[in-house]
Coordinates of C-alpha atoms in Angstrom, one line a residue:
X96 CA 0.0 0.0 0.0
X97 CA 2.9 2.5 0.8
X98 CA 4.6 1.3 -2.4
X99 CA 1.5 2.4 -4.2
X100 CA 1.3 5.9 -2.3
X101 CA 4.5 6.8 -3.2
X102 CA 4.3 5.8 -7.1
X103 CA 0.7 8.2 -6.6
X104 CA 2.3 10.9 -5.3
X105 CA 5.3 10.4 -7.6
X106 CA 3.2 11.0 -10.5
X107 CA 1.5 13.9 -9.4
X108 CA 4.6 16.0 -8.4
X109 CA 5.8 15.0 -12.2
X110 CA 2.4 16.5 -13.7
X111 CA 2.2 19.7 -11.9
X112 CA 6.5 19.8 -12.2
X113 CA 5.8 20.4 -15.9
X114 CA 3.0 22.7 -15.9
X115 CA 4.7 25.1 -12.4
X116 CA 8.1 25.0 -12.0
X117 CA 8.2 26.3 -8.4
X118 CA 5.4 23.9 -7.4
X119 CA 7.0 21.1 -8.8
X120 CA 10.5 22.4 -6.9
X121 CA 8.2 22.5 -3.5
X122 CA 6.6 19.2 -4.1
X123 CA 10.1 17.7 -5.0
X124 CA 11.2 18.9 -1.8
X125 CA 8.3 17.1 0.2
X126 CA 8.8 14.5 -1.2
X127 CA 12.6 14.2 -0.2
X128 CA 11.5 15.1 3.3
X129 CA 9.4 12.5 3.3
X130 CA 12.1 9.9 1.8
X131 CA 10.3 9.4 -1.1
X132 CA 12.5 10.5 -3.6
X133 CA 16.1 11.6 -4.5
X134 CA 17.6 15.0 -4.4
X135 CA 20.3 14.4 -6.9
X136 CA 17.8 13.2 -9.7
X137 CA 16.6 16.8 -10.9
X138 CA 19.1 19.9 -10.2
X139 CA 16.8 23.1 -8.7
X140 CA 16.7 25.3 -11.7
X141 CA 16.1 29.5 -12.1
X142 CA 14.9 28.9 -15.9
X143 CA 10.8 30.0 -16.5
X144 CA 10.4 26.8 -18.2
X145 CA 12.4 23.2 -17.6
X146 CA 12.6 20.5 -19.8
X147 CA 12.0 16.7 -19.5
X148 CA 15.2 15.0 -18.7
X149 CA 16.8 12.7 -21.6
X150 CA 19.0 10.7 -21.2
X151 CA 22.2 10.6 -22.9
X152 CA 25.2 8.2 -23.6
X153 CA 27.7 8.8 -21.9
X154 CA 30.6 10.1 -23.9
X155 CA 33.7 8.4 -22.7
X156 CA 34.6 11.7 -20.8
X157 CA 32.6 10.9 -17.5
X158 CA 29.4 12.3 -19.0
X159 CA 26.3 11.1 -17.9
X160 CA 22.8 12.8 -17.6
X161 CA 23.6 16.2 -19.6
X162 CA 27.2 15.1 -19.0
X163 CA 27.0 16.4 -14.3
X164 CA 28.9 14.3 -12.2
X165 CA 29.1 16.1 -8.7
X166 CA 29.6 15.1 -4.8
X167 CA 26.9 13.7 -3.3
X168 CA 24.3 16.4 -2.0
X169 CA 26.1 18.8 -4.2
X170 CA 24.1 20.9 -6.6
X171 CA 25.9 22.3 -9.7
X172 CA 25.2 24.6 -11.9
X173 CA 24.3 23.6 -16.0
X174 CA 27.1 23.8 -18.2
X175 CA 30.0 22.6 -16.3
X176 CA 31.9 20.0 -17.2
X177 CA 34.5 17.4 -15.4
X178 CA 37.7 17.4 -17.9
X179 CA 40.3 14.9 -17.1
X180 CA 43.7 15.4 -15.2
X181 CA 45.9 17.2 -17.3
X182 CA 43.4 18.6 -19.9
X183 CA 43.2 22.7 -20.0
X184 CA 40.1 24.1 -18.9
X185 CA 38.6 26.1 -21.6
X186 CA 38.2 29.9 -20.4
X187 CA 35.3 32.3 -21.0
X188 CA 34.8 32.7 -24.6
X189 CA 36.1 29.2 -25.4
X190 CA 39.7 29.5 -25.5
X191 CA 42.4 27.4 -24.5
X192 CA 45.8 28.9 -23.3
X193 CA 48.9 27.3 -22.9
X194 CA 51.0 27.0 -19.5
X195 CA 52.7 30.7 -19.0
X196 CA 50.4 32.6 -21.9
X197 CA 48.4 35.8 -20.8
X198 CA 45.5 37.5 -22.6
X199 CA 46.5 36.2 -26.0
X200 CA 49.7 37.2 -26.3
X201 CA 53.5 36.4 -24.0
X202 CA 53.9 38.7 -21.3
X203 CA 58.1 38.6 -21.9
X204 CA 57.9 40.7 -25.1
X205 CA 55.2 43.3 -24.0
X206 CA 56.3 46.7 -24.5
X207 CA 59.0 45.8 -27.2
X208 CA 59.5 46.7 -30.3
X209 CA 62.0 44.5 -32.9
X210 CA 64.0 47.0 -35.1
X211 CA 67.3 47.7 -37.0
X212 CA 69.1 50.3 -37.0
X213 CA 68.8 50.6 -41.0
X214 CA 65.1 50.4 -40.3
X215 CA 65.0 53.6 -37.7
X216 CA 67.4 55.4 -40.2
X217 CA 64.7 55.1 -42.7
X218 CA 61.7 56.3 -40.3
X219 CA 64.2 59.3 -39.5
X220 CA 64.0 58.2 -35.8
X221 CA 67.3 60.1 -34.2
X222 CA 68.6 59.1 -31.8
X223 CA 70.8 61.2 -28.1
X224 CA 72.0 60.2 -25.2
X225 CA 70.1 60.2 -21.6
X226 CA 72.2 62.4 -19.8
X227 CA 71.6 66.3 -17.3
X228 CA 71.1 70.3 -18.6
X229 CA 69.5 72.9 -17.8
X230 CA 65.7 74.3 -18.2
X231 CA 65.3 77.7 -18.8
X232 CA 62.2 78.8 -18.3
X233 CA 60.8 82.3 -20.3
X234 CA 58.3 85.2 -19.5
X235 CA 56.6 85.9 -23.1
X236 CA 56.6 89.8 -23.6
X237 CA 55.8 92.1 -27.1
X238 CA 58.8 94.9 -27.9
X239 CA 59.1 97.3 -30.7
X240 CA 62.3 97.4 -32.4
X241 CA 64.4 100.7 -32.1
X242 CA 67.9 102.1 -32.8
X243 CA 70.8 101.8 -30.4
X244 CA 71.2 105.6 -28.9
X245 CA 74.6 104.3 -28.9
X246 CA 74.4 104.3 -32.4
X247 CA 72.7 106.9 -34.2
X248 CA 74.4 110.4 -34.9
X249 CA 73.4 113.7 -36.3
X250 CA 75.9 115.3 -38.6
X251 CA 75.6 119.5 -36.6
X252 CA 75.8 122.6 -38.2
X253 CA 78.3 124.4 -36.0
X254 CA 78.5 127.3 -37.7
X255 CA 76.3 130.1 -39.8
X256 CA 76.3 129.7 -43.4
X257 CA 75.0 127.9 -46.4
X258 CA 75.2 124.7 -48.1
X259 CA 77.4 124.3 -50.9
X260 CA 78.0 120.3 -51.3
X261 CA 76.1 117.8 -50.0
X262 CA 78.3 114.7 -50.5
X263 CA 76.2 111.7 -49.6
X264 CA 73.0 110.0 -50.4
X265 CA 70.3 108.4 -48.2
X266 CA 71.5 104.8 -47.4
X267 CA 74.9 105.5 -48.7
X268 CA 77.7 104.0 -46.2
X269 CA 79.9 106.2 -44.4
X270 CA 83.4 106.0 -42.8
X271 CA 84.1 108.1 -39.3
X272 CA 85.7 111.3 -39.9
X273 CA 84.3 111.4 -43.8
X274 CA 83.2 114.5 -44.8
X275 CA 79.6 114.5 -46.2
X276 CA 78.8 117.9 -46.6
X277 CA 80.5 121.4 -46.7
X278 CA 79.3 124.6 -46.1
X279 CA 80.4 128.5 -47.3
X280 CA 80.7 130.2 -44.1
X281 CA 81.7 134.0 -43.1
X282 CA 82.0 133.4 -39.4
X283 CA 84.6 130.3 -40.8
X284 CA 86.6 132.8 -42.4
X285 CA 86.7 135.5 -39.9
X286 CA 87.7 132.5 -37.1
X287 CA 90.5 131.4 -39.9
X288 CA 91.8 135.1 -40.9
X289 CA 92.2 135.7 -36.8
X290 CA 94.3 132.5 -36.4
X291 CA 96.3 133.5 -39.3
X292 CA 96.5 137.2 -38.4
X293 CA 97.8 136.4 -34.7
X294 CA 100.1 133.7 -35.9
X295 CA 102.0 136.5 -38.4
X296 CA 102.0 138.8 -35.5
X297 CA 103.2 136.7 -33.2
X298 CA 106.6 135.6 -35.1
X299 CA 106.9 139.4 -35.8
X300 CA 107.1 140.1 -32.2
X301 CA 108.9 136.7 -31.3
X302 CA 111.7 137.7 -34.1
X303 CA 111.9 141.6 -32.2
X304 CA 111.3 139.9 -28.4
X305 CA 115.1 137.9 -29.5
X306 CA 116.7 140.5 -30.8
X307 CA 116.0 143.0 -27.6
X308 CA 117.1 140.1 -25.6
X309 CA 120.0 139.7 -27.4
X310 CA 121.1 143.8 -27.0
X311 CA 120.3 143.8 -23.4
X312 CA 122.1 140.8 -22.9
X313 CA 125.1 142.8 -24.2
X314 CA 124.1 146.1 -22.3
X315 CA 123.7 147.7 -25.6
X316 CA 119.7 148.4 -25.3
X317 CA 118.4 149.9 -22.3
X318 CA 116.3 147.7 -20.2
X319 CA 112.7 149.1 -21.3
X320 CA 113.0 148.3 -24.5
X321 CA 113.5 144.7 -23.8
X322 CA 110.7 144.7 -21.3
X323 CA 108.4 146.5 -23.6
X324 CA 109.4 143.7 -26.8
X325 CA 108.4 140.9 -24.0
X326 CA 105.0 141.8 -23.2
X327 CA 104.3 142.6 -27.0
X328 CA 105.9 139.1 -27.7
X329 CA 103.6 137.7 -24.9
X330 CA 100.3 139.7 -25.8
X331 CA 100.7 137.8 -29.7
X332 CA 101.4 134.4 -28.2
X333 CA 98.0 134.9 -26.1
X334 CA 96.0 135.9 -29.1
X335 CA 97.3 133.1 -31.1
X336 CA 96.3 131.0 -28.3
X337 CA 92.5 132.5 -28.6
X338 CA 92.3 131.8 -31.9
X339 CA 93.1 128.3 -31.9
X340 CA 90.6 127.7 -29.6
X341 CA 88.0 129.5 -31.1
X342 CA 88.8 127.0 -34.2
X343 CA 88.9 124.1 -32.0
X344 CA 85.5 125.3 -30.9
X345 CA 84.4 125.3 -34.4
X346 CA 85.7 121.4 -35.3
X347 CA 88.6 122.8 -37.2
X348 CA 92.3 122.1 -36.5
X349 CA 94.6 124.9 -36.4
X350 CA 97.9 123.2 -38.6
X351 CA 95.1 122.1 -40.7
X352 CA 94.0 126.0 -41.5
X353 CA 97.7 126.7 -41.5
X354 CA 98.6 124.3 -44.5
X355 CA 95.6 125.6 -46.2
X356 CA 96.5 129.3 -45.8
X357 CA 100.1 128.2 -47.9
X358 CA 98.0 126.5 -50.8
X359 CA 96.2 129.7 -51.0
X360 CA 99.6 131.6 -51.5
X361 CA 99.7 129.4 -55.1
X362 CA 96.2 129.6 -56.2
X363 CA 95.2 132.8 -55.1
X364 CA 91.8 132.4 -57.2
X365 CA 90.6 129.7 -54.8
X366 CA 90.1 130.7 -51.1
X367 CA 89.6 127.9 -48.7
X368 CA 89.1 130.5 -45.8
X369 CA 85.3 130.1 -46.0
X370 CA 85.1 126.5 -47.0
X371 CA 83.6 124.6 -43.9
X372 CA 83.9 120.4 -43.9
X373 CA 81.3 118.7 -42.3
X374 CA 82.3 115.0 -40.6
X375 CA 80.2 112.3 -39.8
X376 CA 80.9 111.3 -35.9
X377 CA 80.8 107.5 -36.7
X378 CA 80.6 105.1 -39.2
X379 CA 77.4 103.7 -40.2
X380 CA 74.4 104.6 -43.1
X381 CA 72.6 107.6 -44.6
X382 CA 69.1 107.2 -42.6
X383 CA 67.9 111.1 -43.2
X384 CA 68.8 114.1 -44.8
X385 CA 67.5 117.1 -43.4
X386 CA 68.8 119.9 -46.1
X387 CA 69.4 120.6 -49.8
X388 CA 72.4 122.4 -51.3
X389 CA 72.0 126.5 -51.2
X390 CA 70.0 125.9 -47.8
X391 CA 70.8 128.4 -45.0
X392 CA 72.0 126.8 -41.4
X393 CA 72.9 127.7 -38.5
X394 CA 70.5 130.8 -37.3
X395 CA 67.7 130.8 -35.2
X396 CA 65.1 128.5 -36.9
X397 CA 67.4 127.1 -39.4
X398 CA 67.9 123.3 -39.5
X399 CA 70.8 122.7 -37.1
X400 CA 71.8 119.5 -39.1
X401 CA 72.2 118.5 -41.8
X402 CA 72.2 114.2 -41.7
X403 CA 71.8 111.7 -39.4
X404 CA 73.7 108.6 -39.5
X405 CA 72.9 105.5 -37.6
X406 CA 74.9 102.3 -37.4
X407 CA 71.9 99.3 -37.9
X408 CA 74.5 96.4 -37.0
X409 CA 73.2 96.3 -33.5
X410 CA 69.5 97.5 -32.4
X411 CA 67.5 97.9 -29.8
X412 CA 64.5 96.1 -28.6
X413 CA 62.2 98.2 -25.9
X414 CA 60.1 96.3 -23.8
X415 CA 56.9 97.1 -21.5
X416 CA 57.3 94.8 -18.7
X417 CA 54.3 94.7 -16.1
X418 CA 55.4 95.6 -12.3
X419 CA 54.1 92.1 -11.8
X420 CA 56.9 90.3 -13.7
X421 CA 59.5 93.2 -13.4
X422 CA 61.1 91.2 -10.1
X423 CA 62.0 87.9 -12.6
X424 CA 63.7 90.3 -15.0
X425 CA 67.4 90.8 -14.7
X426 CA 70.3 92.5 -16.3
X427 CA 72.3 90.6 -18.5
X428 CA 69.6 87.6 -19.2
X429 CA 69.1 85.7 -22.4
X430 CA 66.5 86.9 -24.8
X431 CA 65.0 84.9 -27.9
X432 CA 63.3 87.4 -30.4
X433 CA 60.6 86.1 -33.0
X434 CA 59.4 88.5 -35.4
X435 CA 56.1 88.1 -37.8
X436 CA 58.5 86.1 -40.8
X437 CA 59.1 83.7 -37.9
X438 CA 62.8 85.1 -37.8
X439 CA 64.5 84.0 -34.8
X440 CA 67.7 85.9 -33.0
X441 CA 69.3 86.0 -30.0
X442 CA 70.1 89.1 -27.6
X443 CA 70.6 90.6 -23.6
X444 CA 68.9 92.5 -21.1
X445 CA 71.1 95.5 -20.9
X446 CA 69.1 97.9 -19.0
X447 CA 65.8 97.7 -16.8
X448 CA 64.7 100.6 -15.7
X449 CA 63.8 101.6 -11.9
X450 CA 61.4 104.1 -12.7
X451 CA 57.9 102.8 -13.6
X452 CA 55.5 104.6 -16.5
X453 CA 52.5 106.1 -14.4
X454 CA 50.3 105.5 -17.2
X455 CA 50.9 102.3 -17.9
X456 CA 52.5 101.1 -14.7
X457 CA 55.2 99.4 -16.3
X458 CA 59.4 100.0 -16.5
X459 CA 61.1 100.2 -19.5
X460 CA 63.2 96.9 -20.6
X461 CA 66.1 97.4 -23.3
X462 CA 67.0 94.6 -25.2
X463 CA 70.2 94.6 -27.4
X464 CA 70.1 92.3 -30.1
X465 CA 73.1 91.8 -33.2
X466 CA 71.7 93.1 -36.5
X467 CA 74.7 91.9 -38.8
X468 CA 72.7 91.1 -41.9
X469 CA 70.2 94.1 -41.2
X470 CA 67.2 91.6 -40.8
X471 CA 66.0 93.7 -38.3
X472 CA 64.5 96.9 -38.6
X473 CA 63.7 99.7 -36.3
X474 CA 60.0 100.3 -35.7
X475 CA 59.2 96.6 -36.2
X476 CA 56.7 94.8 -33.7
X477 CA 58.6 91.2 -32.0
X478 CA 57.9 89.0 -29.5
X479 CA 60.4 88.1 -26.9
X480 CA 60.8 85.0 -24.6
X481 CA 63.0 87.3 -21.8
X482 CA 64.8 84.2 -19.4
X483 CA 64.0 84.3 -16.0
X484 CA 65.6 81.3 -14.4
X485 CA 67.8 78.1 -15.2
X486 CA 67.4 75.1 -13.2
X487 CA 69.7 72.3 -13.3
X488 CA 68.6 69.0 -13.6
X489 CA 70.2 65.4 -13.7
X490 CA 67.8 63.8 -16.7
X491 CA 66.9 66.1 -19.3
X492 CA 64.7 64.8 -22.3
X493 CA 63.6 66.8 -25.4
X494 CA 59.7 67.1 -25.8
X495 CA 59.8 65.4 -28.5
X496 CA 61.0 62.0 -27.1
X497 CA 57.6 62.1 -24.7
X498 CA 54.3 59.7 -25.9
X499 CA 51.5 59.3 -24.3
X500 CA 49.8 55.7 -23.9
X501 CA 46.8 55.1 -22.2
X502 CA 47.2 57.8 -19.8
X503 CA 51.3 57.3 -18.8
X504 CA 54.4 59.5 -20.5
X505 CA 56.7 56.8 -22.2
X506 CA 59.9 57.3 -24.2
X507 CA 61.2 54.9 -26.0
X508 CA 65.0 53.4 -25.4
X509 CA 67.1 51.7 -27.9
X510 CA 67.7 47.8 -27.1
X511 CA 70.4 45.7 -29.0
X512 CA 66.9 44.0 -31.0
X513 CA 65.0 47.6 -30.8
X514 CA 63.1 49.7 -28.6
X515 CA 61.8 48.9 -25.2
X516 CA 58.9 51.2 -23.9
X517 CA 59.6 53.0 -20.5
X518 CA 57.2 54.5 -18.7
X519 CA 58.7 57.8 -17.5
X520 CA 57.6 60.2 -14.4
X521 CA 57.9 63.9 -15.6
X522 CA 58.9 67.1 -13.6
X523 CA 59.7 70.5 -13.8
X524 CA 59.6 72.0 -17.9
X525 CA 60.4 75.0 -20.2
X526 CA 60.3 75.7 -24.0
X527 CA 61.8 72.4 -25.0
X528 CA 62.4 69.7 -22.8
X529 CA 61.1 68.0 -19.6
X530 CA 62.9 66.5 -16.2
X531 CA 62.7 63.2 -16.0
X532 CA 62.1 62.0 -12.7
X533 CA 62.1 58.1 -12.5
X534 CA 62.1 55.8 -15.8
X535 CA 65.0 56.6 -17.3
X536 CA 69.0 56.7 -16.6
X537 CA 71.6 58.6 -17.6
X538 CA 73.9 57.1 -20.6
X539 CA 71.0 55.5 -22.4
X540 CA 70.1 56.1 -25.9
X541 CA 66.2 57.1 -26.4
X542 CA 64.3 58.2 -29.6
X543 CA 64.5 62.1 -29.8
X544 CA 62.5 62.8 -33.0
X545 CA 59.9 60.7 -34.6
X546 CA 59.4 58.6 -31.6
X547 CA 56.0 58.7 -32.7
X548 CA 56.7 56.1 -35.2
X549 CA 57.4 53.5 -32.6
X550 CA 54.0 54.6 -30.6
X551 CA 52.4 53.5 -33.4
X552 CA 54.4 50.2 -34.1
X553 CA 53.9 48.9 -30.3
X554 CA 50.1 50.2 -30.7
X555 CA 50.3 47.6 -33.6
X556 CA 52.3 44.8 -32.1
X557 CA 49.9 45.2 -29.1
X558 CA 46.7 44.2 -31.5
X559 CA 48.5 41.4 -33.4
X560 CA 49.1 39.8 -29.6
X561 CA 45.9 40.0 -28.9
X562 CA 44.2 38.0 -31.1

């Protein structure tokens, strides 16, 4: 009778089982409370809908119903298999790795690149030495290009008169001491006919001062007369004196006017008395004219010279700097100037000023700069990258060698097979190169330009590994 129960009850639990899955899970467990069934025949499943159970043949592999063999009173999930000792276990996705493989590809030659050295000389990748420097860092500031007051020189009218040559054209070169212009001149003559006029006199009156000496000397001349031929001898050496220094004051030289007072004695149709030179003070160019020839100078309101000549191998550069930055800004420091044609040069702090503009609340910053091939030009606009500090470091590393992948800075360092990728901690920087902090040591050769090349080449190696 129990027998029969049991094959009722069985039956039942089947029928519902199919139609309710969680009824036929809470009958089933009944049913194994009451010792009526087995635990192990049907797994508990979380599927909406089960199906019968088929058996299957077992495989040869230990497979029997749907291929389960677990402990006893051990429920495990559908789909896993028992493999036999010494078989790989297939991971997610199906794939089976060998002993000491990672993620598709061998850990040992991650990061590495295999490459010649004829094969980096074709993708132009250079190549320098890990080794210390210094960064300079750079406050960025506009400047206007002007002449060196150092420089520049205006040819004066020192006298009254009028222009008679004018012996040099705009941009012409000039020596020092070359005379460009010269000027007819009364107050030249009169300044010349003194000097001459007190020269004659005074070898007149040195010629009777020696021969009174010479009387009294003997007692023959009474003593006034020799006193009275010393001060006139004296009085002419004074005025000679005068004279000369009134040409002196004039920018003429007193042997000169005396050679040229004897030439006059041959060609006494050509006076030189009123003939007045005009020098320039330095050598350099022609950058202005101010007169024309037959142009009056030298009186109130009349131009007071008559060039001006600037020498354009070195310039200025003058700079606005705020009060803000004026502390970084010293005497002395580098300057790198770029102009608008993306011309580059090289030139000094050589003054700051310690007076600051009230309007614009900055101090004046001059710049000198070479100008040997006359490149620059004064009124020009530039910018300027003024230096403002140098620190030393130990590793120093071009821009240029730095890649970034996923998220780290790398450089790349040449190996006897290639390039190994390194990851590299960066510090302090200026215009052209970082510190290097940790990653890299100094004597080692790394990729300075067109490390790019080998970003992309491990980017590639990377995928083949992968799958």
């Amino acid at each position: 009778m129990r027998a029969f129960l049991s094959v009722a009850f069985l039956a039942i639990g089947i029928v519902i089982g199919g139609a309710f899955p969680r009824v036929s899970e809470v009958v089933q467990g009944a049913l194994a409370a009451a010792g009526l069934t087995n635990a192990r025949a049907t797994p508990p499943t979380n599927a909406a809908v089960t199906r019968p159970v088929t058996p299957a043949a077992d495989d040869g592999h230990g497979h029997g119903d749907h291929g389960h063999e677990h402990a006893d009173g051990e429920p495990k999930p559908s789909g896993e298999h028992k493999h036999s000792e010494g078989e790989a276990k297939p991971e997610a996705g199906g794939h089976k790795h060998a002993e000491g493989e990672a993620n598709g590809h061998d850990e040992e030659g991650e990061g590495k690149i295999k490459m010649t050295a004829e094969q980096a000389a074709e993708q132009d990748i250079e190549l320098a030495m890990v080794e210390g420097g210094i960064l300079s860092r750079h406050l960025l500031v506009p400047g206007t290009i002007a002449q060196d007051a150092d420089r520049i020189a205006r040819v004066p009218v020192r006298v009254v008169g009028t222009v008679s040559e004018m012996r040099k054209r705009l941009g012409e070169e000039v020596a020092k001491g070359e005379v460009v212009a010269v000027l007819d001149s009364r107050e030249v003559a009169e300044a010349k006919s003194d000097f001459l006029t007190a020269t004659v006199k005074a070898d007149l009156e040195k010629t009777n001062f020696d021969r009174q000496q010479a009387l009294w000397d003997k007692r023959i001349s009474a003593e006034s007369a020799f006193l009275n031929a010393k001060a006139a001898y004296s009085e002419a050496t004074l005025r000679v004196d005068l004279a000369r220094q009134k040409l002196s004051a004039l920018g003429l030289n007193a042997a000169e006017v005396a050679t040229s007072a004897r030439k006059d004695e041959t060609t006494p149709n050509l006076s030189s008395l009123r003939r007045y030179e005009l020098k320039s003070p330095l050598a350099g160019r022609v950058v202005e004219r101010k007169v024309d020839v037959g142009t009056a100078v030298g009186k109130e309101g009349d131009p007071a010279d008559v060039y001006t000549v600037a020498d354009l191998s070195s310039v200025w550069i003058e700079l606005a700097v705020p009060t803000t930055e004026l502390s970084k800004v010293r005497e002395g420091a580098k300057v790198t100037i770029v102009g608008d044609d993306a011309a580059r040069g090289e030139g000094k702090v050589v003054f700051v000023s310690p007076i600051l503009n009230p309007e614009t609340r900055s101090a004046r910053v001059i710049v000198a700069l070479p100008n040997k091939d006359m490149a620059w030009r004064p009124g020009t606009f530039v910018t300027t990258e003024v230096e403002i500090a140098q620190d030393k470091v130990k590793v120093r590393l071009p821009k240029s060698a730095i890649q970034t992948i996923g998220g780290e800075k790398v450089a790349f360092v040449r190996t006897p097979e290639g390039f190994e990728r390194r990851d590299v901690t960066l510090g302090r920087a200026d215009d052209d190169a970082f510190e290097i902090l940790t990653g890299l040591n100094p004597g080692e050769e790394v990729a300075v330009a067109n490390s790019f090349v080998l970003k992309a080449e491990l980017g590639k190696a990377e995928a083949d590994h992968a799958h």
